[in-house]
Coordinates of C-alpha atoms and ligand atoms in Angstrom, one line a residue:
M1 CA 7.8 30.1 14.0
R2 CA 9.4 26.6 14.6
S3 CA 12.4 25.8 12.5
A4 CA 13.4 22.2 11.6
D5 CA 15.5 20.1 9.3
I6 CA 12.6 18.2 7.9
A7 CA 8.8 18.9 7.9
V8 CA 6.8 15.9 7.0
I9 CA 3.2 16.7 5.8
G10 CA 1.0 13.7 6.4
A11 CA 1.6 11.0 8.9
G12 CA 0.3 7.9 7.1
P13 CA 2.9 5.1 6.3
A14 CA 4.9 7.3 3.9
G15 CA 5.2 10.2 6.2
A16 CA 5.8 8.1 9.3
A17 CA 8.6 6.1 7.5
A18 CA 10.2 9.4 6.4
A19 CA 10.0 10.8 9.9
I20 CA 11.4 7.6 11.6
V21 CA 14.4 7.4 9.2
A22 CA 15.1 11.1 9.5
A23 CA 14.8 11.3 13.2
R24 CA 16.9 8.2 13.6
S25 CA 19.6 9.9 11.6
G26 CA 19.7 12.7 14.0
L27 CA 17.6 15.3 12.0
D28 CA 15.2 17.6 13.7
V29 CA 11.8 16.5 12.4
V30 CA 8.3 17.9 12.6
V31 CA 5.6 15.6 11.3
L32 CA 2.1 17.1 10.9
D33 CA -1.3 15.7 10.0
K34 CA -4.8 17.1 9.7
A35 CA -6.0 14.0 11.5
V36 CA -5.7 13.1 15.2
F37 CA -4.5 9.5 15.7
P38 CA -5.9 6.8 15.9
R39 CA -7.7 7.5 12.6
D40 CA -9.1 5.1 10.0
K41 CA -7.9 5.0 6.4
C42 CA -10.0 3.4 3.7
C43 CA -7.8 0.4 2.8
G44 CA -7.8 -3.4 2.4
D45 CA -5.4 -3.6 5.4
G46 CA -3.2 -6.2 3.5
L47 CA 0.5 -6.0 4.3
T48 CA 2.7 -7.7 1.6
A49 CA 6.0 -9.3 2.2
A50 CA 7.8 -6.2 0.9
C51 CA 5.8 -4.1 3.2
L52 CA 6.6 -6.3 6.2
R53 CA 10.3 -6.1 5.4
E54 CA 10.1 -2.3 5.4
L55 CA 8.2 -2.3 8.7
Q56 CA 10.8 -4.6 10.2
E57 CA 13.6 -2.3 8.9
L58 CA 11.9 0.7 10.6
G59 CA 11.9 -1.2 13.9
L60 CA 8.1 -1.6 14.2
D61 CA 7.2 -4.0 17.0
P62 CA 4.2 -6.1 15.7
S63 CA 2.9 -6.3 19.2
A64 CA 2.2 -2.6 19.1
V65 CA -0.3 -3.2 16.3
R66 CA -3.5 -4.4 18.0
S67 CA -5.2 -6.2 15.1
W68 CA -1.9 -7.7 13.6
H69 CA -3.0 -11.0 12.0
P70 CA -0.5 -13.2 10.0
V71 CA -2.1 -15.1 7.2
Q72 CA -0.8 -18.4 5.7
R73 CA -3.3 -19.2 2.9
V74 CA -4.5 -17.3 -0.1
V75 CA -7.3 -18.5 -2.4
L76 CA -7.7 -17.1 -5.8
H77 CA -11.0 -17.6 -7.6
A78 CA -11.0 -17.5 -11.4
P79 CA -13.9 -16.1 -13.4
D80 CA -14.9 -19.7 -14.3
G81 CA -15.1 -20.6 -10.6
R82 CA -11.8 -22.5 -10.3
R83 CA -10.3 -22.1 -6.8
V84 CA -6.5 -21.9 -6.7
A85 CA -5.2 -22.3 -3.1
L86 CA -1.7 -20.7 -2.7
P87 CA 0.1 -21.7 0.5
L88 CA 2.6 -19.0 1.6
P89 CA 5.9 -20.4 3.0
A90 CA 5.3 -22.0 6.4
G91 CA 8.1 -19.9 7.8
P92 CA 10.3 -18.8 9.3
G93 CA 9.0 -15.3 9.2
L94 CA 5.9 -13.6 7.8
F95 CA 4.9 -13.1 4.1
S96 CA 1.4 -11.7 4.6
V97 CA -0.3 -9.9 7.4
V98 CA -3.7 -8.2 7.7
A99 CA -3.9 -5.3 10.2
R100 CA -6.4 -2.5 10.5
R101 CA -4.9 0.8 9.3
R102 CA -6.2 2.5 12.4
D103 CA -3.9 0.3 14.4
L104 CA -0.9 0.2 12.0
D105 CA -0.8 3.9 11.3
T106 CA -1.1 4.7 15.0
A107 CA 1.8 2.4 15.9
L108 CA 3.9 4.0 13.2
V109 CA 3.2 7.5 14.4
E110 CA 4.0 6.4 17.9
L111 CA 7.3 4.9 16.7
A112 CA 8.1 8.2 14.9
V113 CA 7.5 10.1 18.1
T114 CA 9.6 7.8 20.3
T115 CA 12.4 8.0 17.7
G116 CA 12.4 11.8 18.2
A117 CA 10.0 13.4 15.7
E118 CA 7.7 16.1 16.9
L119 CA 4.0 15.4 16.1
W120 CA 1.5 18.1 15.2
A121 CA -1.8 16.2 15.1
G122 CA -5.0 18.0 14.0
S123 CA -2.8 20.4 12.0
A124 CA -3.8 20.8 8.4
V125 CA -1.4 22.3 5.9
T126 CA -2.7 25.6 4.5
A127 CA 0.3 27.1 2.6
V128 CA 3.7 26.0 1.4
G129 CA 6.2 28.4 0.0
P130 CA 9.8 29.6 -0.1
G131 CA 11.2 31.3 3.0
D132 CA 14.5 32.8 4.1
D133 CA 17.8 30.9 4.0
G134 CA 16.5 28.5 1.3
R135 CA 14.0 27.1 3.7
V136 CA 10.4 26.1 2.9
V137 CA 7.7 27.7 5.1
V138 CA 4.8 25.4 5.9
Q139 CA 1.8 27.0 7.4
T140 CA -0.8 24.9 9.0
S141 CA -4.1 25.4 10.8
T142 CA -2.3 25.5 14.1
A143 CA 1.3 26.7 13.6
T144 CA 4.1 27.4 11.2
V145 CA 7.4 25.6 10.5
A146 CA 10.4 26.6 8.3
A147 CA 12.2 23.5 7.2
R148 CA 15.2 22.7 5.0
T149 CA 13.3 19.9 3.3
V150 CA 9.6 19.2 3.1
I151 CA 8.4 15.6 2.6
A152 CA 4.9 15.7 1.1
A153 CA 3.2 12.5 2.3
D154 CA -0.3 13.9 2.2
G155 CA -1.9 11.1 0.2
M156 CA -3.8 10.8 -3.1
W157 CA -5.2 14.4 -3.2
S158 CA -1.9 15.9 -1.9
P159 CA -2.8 19.4 -0.9
T160 CA 1.0 20.1 -0.9
R161 CA 1.2 19.3 -4.6
K162 CA -1.5 21.8 -5.3
L163 CA 0.0 24.5 -3.0
C164 CA 3.3 24.1 -4.8
N165 CA 1.7 24.2 -8.3
A166 CA 3.1 20.8 -9.0
R167 CA -0.1 19.1 -10.2
H168 CA 0.3 17.1 -13.3
D169 CA -3.3 17.0 -14.3
P170 CA -5.9 19.2 -12.5
G171 CA -8.7 16.7 -13.2
Y172 CA -6.7 13.7 -11.9
R173 CA -8.7 11.2 -9.9
G174 CA -6.3 8.3 -9.6
E175 CA -5.8 5.1 -11.7
W176 CA -8.0 2.9 -9.6
H177 CA -11.1 3.3 -7.4
A178 CA -11.6 1.0 -4.5
F179 CA -14.4 0.3 -2.0
R180 CA -14.2 -1.3 1.5
Q181 CA -16.3 -2.5 4.3
Y182 CA -15.7 -4.4 7.5
L183 CA -18.1 -7.3 8.1
H184 CA -18.7 -9.3 11.3
G185 CA -19.9 -12.9 11.4
A186 CA -18.1 -14.3 8.3
G187 CA -17.8 -18.1 7.9
P188 CA -14.7 -20.2 8.6
D189 CA -13.6 -20.3 5.0
A190 CA -13.4 -16.5 5.1
M191 CA -11.6 -16.4 8.5
Q192 CA -8.9 -18.9 7.5
A193 CA -7.6 -17.4 4.3
Q194 CA -7.3 -14.3 2.1
H195 CA -9.7 -14.6 -0.8
I196 CA -9.4 -12.8 -4.1
W197 CA -12.1 -13.1 -6.8
F198 CA -11.9 -11.9 -10.4
P199 CA -15.6 -11.4 -11.5
D200 CA -16.0 -10.6 -15.2
E201 CA -17.6 -7.2 -14.6
L202 CA -14.6 -5.8 -12.7
L203 CA -11.6 -7.2 -14.6
P204 CA -8.8 -6.4 -14.3
G205 CA -10.2 -5.3 -11.0
Y206 CA -11.0 -7.8 -8.2
V207 CA -12.8 -8.4 -5.0
W208 CA -11.0 -9.3 -1.8
S209 CA -11.9 -10.7 1.7
F210 CA -9.1 -10.4 4.2
P211 CA -9.5 -11.9 7.7
L212 CA -8.7 -9.9 10.9
S213 CA -7.9 -11.1 14.3
D214 CA -11.0 -9.6 15.9
G215 CA -13.4 -11.9 14.0
T216 CA -14.1 -9.4 11.2
V217 CA -13.2 -9.5 7.6
N218 CA -12.2 -6.5 5.5
V219 CA -14.1 -7.0 2.2
G220 CA -13.8 -4.7 -0.8
F221 CA -13.3 -4.3 -4.5
G222 CA -11.4 -2.1 -6.8
F223 CA -11.1 -1.5 -10.5
P224 CA -9.2 0.8 -12.9
R225 CA -11.0 4.1 -13.7
L226 CA -10.1 3.8 -17.3
G227 CA -12.4 1.2 -19.0
G228 CA -13.9 0.1 -15.6
P229 CA -17.4 0.4 -14.4
A230 CA -18.7 3.9 -13.4
V231 CA -17.5 4.8 -9.9
G232 CA -21.0 6.1 -9.1
D233 CA -22.3 2.6 -9.6
G234 CA -20.3 1.4 -6.5
A235 CA -23.3 0.6 -4.3
A236 CA -25.1 -1.4 -7.0
I237 CA -21.9 -3.3 -7.8
W238 CA -21.4 -4.0 -4.1
R239 CA -24.9 -5.6 -3.8
R240 CA -24.3 -7.7 -6.9
I241 CA -20.9 -8.8 -5.6
L242 CA -22.3 -9.9 -2.2
A243 CA -25.0 -11.9 -3.9
R244 CA -22.6 -13.9 -6.1
P245 CA -22.8 -17.5 -5.0
E246 CA -19.0 -18.0 -5.1
I247 CA -18.5 -15.0 -2.8
A248 CA -21.6 -15.5 -0.6
G249 CA -20.5 -19.1 -0.2
V250 CA -17.2 -18.0 1.4
L251 CA -18.5 -15.1 3.5
G252 CA -21.5 -17.2 4.8
S253 CA -25.0 -16.0 5.4
A254 CA -24.6 -14.4 8.8
T255 CA -22.4 -11.3 8.0
E256 CA -23.3 -7.9 9.3
A257 CA -21.7 -4.6 8.4
E258 CA -19.6 -3.0 11.1
S259 CA -19.9 0.4 9.4
P260 CA -20.9 1.9 6.0
M261 CA -18.9 1.1 2.9
R262 CA -16.2 3.6 2.1
A263 CA -14.4 4.4 -1.2
W264 CA -11.2 6.1 -2.1
P265 CA -9.1 6.5 -5.3
I266 CA -5.7 4.8 -5.8
P267 CA -3.1 6.7 -7.8
A268 CA -0.6 4.5 -9.7
R269 CA 1.6 6.3 -12.2
V270 CA 4.9 6.9 -10.4
D271 CA 6.7 7.1 -13.8
G272 CA 4.5 9.9 -15.0
V273 CA 4.6 12.5 -12.3
T274 CA 7.1 15.0 -10.9
L275 CA 8.5 13.8 -7.6
S276 CA 9.8 17.2 -6.3
A277 CA 8.9 20.9 -6.2
L278 CA 10.4 24.2 -5.1
G279 CA 13.8 23.4 -6.5
G280 CA 14.1 20.0 -4.8
R281 CA 13.1 21.3 -1.4
V282 CA 9.8 19.4 -1.5
L283 CA 9.8 15.7 -2.2
F284 CA 6.6 13.7 -2.8
V285 CA 6.3 10.2 -1.4
G286 CA 3.6 7.5 -1.1
D287 CA 0.3 8.2 -2.7
A288 CA 1.3 11.8 -3.1
A289 CA 4.0 10.4 -5.5
T290 CA 1.4 8.0 -7.0
A291 CA 3.5 5.1 -5.9
P292 CA 1.0 2.2 -5.5
D293 CA 1.2 -0.9 -7.7
P294 CA -0.8 -0.4 -10.9
M295 CA -2.0 -4.1 -11.0
T296 CA -3.1 -4.6 -7.4
G297 CA -3.5 -1.1 -6.0
E298 CA -1.3 -2.1 -3.0
G299 CA 0.5 1.0 -1.8
I300 CA 1.5 0.7 1.9
G301 CA 4.8 -1.0 1.1
Q302 CA 5.5 1.5 -1.6
A303 CA 4.6 4.4 0.8
L304 CA 7.1 3.1 3.4
Q305 CA 9.7 2.6 0.7
T306 CA 9.4 6.0 -1.0
G307 CA 9.4 7.7 2.5
R308 CA 12.7 5.9 3.2
L309 CA 14.2 6.6 -0.2
A310 CA 13.4 10.3 0.0
I311 CA 15.2 10.7 3.4
D312 CA 18.2 8.6 2.1
A313 CA 18.4 11.0 -0.8
V314 CA 18.3 14.1 1.5
L315 CA 21.1 12.5 3.7
A316 CA 23.2 11.6 0.7
G317 CA 22.6 14.8 -1.3
T318 CA 24.8 17.9 -1.1
G319 CA 21.9 20.2 -1.8
P320 CA 18.2 20.2 -2.7
I321 CA 18.6 19.8 -6.5
E322 CA 21.0 16.8 -5.9
A323 CA 18.7 15.3 -3.3
A324 CA 15.7 15.5 -5.8
T325 CA 17.8 14.0 -8.5
A326 CA 19.0 11.2 -6.2
Y327 CA 15.4 10.5 -5.1
R328 CA 14.1 10.4 -8.7
R329 CA 16.9 8.0 -9.6
A330 CA 16.2 5.8 -6.6
V331 CA 12.5 5.6 -7.5
G332 CA 13.4 4.9 -11.1
R333 CA 15.7 2.1 -9.9
E334 CA 13.4 0.5 -7.3
L335 CA 9.8 1.1 -8.6
V336 CA 9.5 2.0 -12.2
A337 CA 10.3 -1.3 -13.9
D338 CA 7.8 -3.0 -11.5
H339 CA 5.2 -0.4 -12.3
R340 CA 5.6 -0.9 -16.1
L341 CA 5.4 -4.7 -15.8
A342 CA 2.4 -4.5 -13.5
R343 CA 0.6 -2.2 -16.0
R344 CA 1.2 -4.7 -18.8
L345 CA 0.0 -7.6 -16.7
G346 CA -3.1 -5.6 -15.9
T347 CA -4.0 -5.6 -19.6
V348 CA -3.7 -9.5 -19.5
L349 CA -6.1 -9.7 -16.6
A350 CA -8.6 -7.5 -18.4
S351 CA -10.0 -10.6 -20.2
P352 CA -11.8 -13.4 -18.4
R353 CA -10.3 -16.1 -20.7
R354 CA -6.7 -14.8 -20.2
T355 CA -7.3 -14.5 -16.4
E356 CA -8.5 -18.1 -16.3
W357 CA -5.5 -19.2 -18.4
A358 CA -3.1 -17.4 -16.1
L359 CA -4.6 -18.9 -13.0
R360 CA -4.4 -22.4 -14.6
A361 CA -0.7 -21.8 -15.2
V362 CA -0.3 -20.7 -11.6
D363 CA -2.0 -23.9 -10.4
T364 CA 0.5 -26.2 -12.3
N365 CA 2.3 -27.5 -9.3
D366 CA 3.5 -26.7 -5.7
W367 CA 6.5 -24.7 -6.9
T368 CA 4.3 -22.5 -9.2
R369 CA 1.7 -22.0 -6.5
R370 CA 4.2 -21.2 -3.8
N371 CA 6.3 -18.9 -5.9
F372 CA 3.4 -17.1 -7.5
A373 CA 2.1 -16.4 -4.0
R374 CA 5.5 -14.9 -3.0
W375 CA 5.6 -12.9 -6.2
M376 CA 2.1 -11.6 -5.8
F377 CA 2.8 -10.6 -2.2
E378 CA 5.9 -8.7 -3.4
D379 CA 8.4 -10.9 -1.7
Y380 CA 10.7 -10.1 -4.6
P381 CA 10.4 -7.3 -7.1
R382 CA 7.6 -7.7 -9.7
A383 CA 10.1 -7.2 -12.6
I384 CA 12.9 -9.2 -11.1
L385 CA 13.6 -11.1 -14.3
G386 CA 14.0 -7.8 -16.3
T387 CA 16.2 -6.2 -13.6
P388 CA 18.8 -8.9 -12.6
R389 CA 20.8 -6.3 -10.7
R390 CA 18.1 -6.5 -8.0
W391 CA 18.5 -10.2 -7.6
Q392 CA 19.7 -11.4 -4.2
R393 CA 21.3 -14.7 -3.4
G394 CA 18.7 -17.2 -2.1
Q395 CA 15.8 -15.0 -3.2
F396 CA 13.4 -17.9 -3.5
H397 CA 14.3 -19.3 -0.1
R398 CA 14.9 -16.4 2.2
P399 CA 12.8 -16.3 5.4
G400 CA 9.9 -13.9 5.7
A401 CA 10.0 -10.7 7.7
F402 CA 10.1 -10.7 11.5
S403 CA 11.7 -14.2 11.3
D404 CA 12.0 -14.5 15.0
P405 CA 8.9 -16.4 16.0
V406 CA 5.9 -14.0 15.8
E407 CA 2.7 -15.6 16.8
D408 CA -0.8 -14.4 15.9
L409 CA -1.0 -12.0 18.8
H410 CA -4.7 -11.9 19.0
P411 CA -6.0 -15.2 17.7
A412 CA -9.6 -15.1 16.5
Ligands
FAD501 C1 -10.1 0.7 -0.7 C2 -8.5 0.7 -0.7 C3 -7.9 -0.5 -0.4 C4 -6.5 -0.6 -0.4 N1 -6.0 -1.8 0.1 C5 -4.6 -1.9 0.2 C6 -4.0 -3.0 0.7 O1 -4.7 -4.0 1.1 N2 -2.7 -3.1 0.8 C7 -1.9 -2.0 0.5 O2 -0.7 -2.1 0.5 N3 -2.4 -0.9 0.0 C8 -3.8 -0.7 -0.1 N4 -4.4 0.4 -0.6 C9 -3.5 1.6 -0.9 C10 -3.0 2.2 0.4 O3 -4.1 2.5 1.3 C11 -2.3 3.6 0.1 O4 -1.4 3.4 -0.9 C12 -1.5 4.0 1.4 O5 -2.4 4.4 2.4 C13 -0.6 5.2 1.0 O6 0.0 5.7 2.2 P1 0.4 7.3 2.3 O7 1.1 7.4 3.6 O8 1.1 7.7 1.1 O9 -1.0 8.1 2.3 P2 -2.2 8.0 3.3 O10 -2.2 6.7 4.1 O11 -3.4 8.4 2.6 O12 -1.8 9.2 4.4 C14 -1.9 10.5 4.0 C15 -2.0 11.3 5.3 O13 -2.0 12.7 4.9 C16 -2.9 13.4 5.8 N5 -3.3 14.6 5.1 C17 -4.1 14.7 4.0 N6 -4.4 16.0 3.8 C18 -3.7 16.7 4.7 C19 -3.6 18.1 5.0 N7 -4.2 19.1 4.3 N8 -2.7 18.5 6.0 C20 -2.1 17.6 6.8 N9 -2.2 16.2 6.6 C21 -3.0 15.8 5.5 C22 -4.0 12.4 6.0 O14 -4.8 12.7 7.1 C23 -3.3 11.1 6.1 O15 -3.0 10.7 7.4 C24 -5.7 0.5 -0.7 C25 -6.4 1.7 -1.0 C26 -7.8 1.8 -1.0 C27 -8.4 3.1 -1.4

């Protein structure tokens, strides 16, 4: 049996971030995943400014991510058809990037390995339980590891949470459900901007079209499970969405599907779940901690952030209980106020009239358009006004991530 300081279960963004930070601090890390990389993950592929700052902090080299595609323009489409074009700051640095998860996650896993973590790919967790010397024994389909701390980064359905009996709700299926498809042949309007539509039937959910550098667009839609349409109606909703003139007008008439539509739930209740198990020896991060934003469903940045916070807590803590407490406090400090505000704003967007009013307010002048874009793309915390302690000097003017010139590496 292998022994290690840290066993990370799941090598998506949350697990990779934890593995990189831990390995960089000199800890002996095993990171395991049931998948073999490269692997796809059903996602919109949108990287917010906060996410990009986390990636920069981890030391990711954007040129390692094949489909990395910086975006400068966002267009919001109100239910009444109004178009609100939001220019992201022209630079320096990046505020929004689209990159296939297949490429991003592979690059992060490779970074974890070059930083010193040992990767067990194609290794599914089958049992997690207490072992000798206060360690946790993790059995997988291929091997066993005994670790001082386990980071559970195994996504929305977190088998580790089940194996540790730390499920909050056995029937839980996430707060949102989202559908995604890659399309070839989209028109120039779709290739030049990120588009977000708010059709009445999905509110406060939305439809997105995000351009990629290889000439495809990632198109999808998501909506809250509670009060939203039936998840089983996804295929019919999709056909109606693609037929809507305001969406078809942007995508153009020549699109072809690259692969079938896929759907996956999004968990978003980080203030309502337990973040640790087995006396603090297991810490949940990313989707396994239900960390995504309750208003947009974005969760890659939150996955990276919680992975980092969990290892920071392990490094600072004197023991597992202290580490779990430190981690819970850090999540409370960094995520919970934003989650609560996002949830409240989600109720505003539930009504077409209120959504139209909100987008008219956003469209008031250049300042509102630019700063709303920065706020929407998480360049500063959602609830910054309610948590002034997180305010940083020059917050409205700081450069984006990767401020050294980063070109579109693979222009369309
Ligand atoms: C349709 C859709 C669109 C989205 N769009 C965006 C977006 O544009 N931007 C954004 O920021 N977020 C988006 N999200 C949310 C985002 O995808 C997730 O929040 C993010 O992937 C969470 O990362 P993670 O590392 O926690 O989990 P994951 O990325 O799900 O990784 C979990 C890992 O655990 C592994 N695993 C699972 N079970 C086991 C097991 N038994 N043993 C070992 N390993 C296991 C999996 O193979 C996987 O590699 C979207 C989600 C959906 C569903």
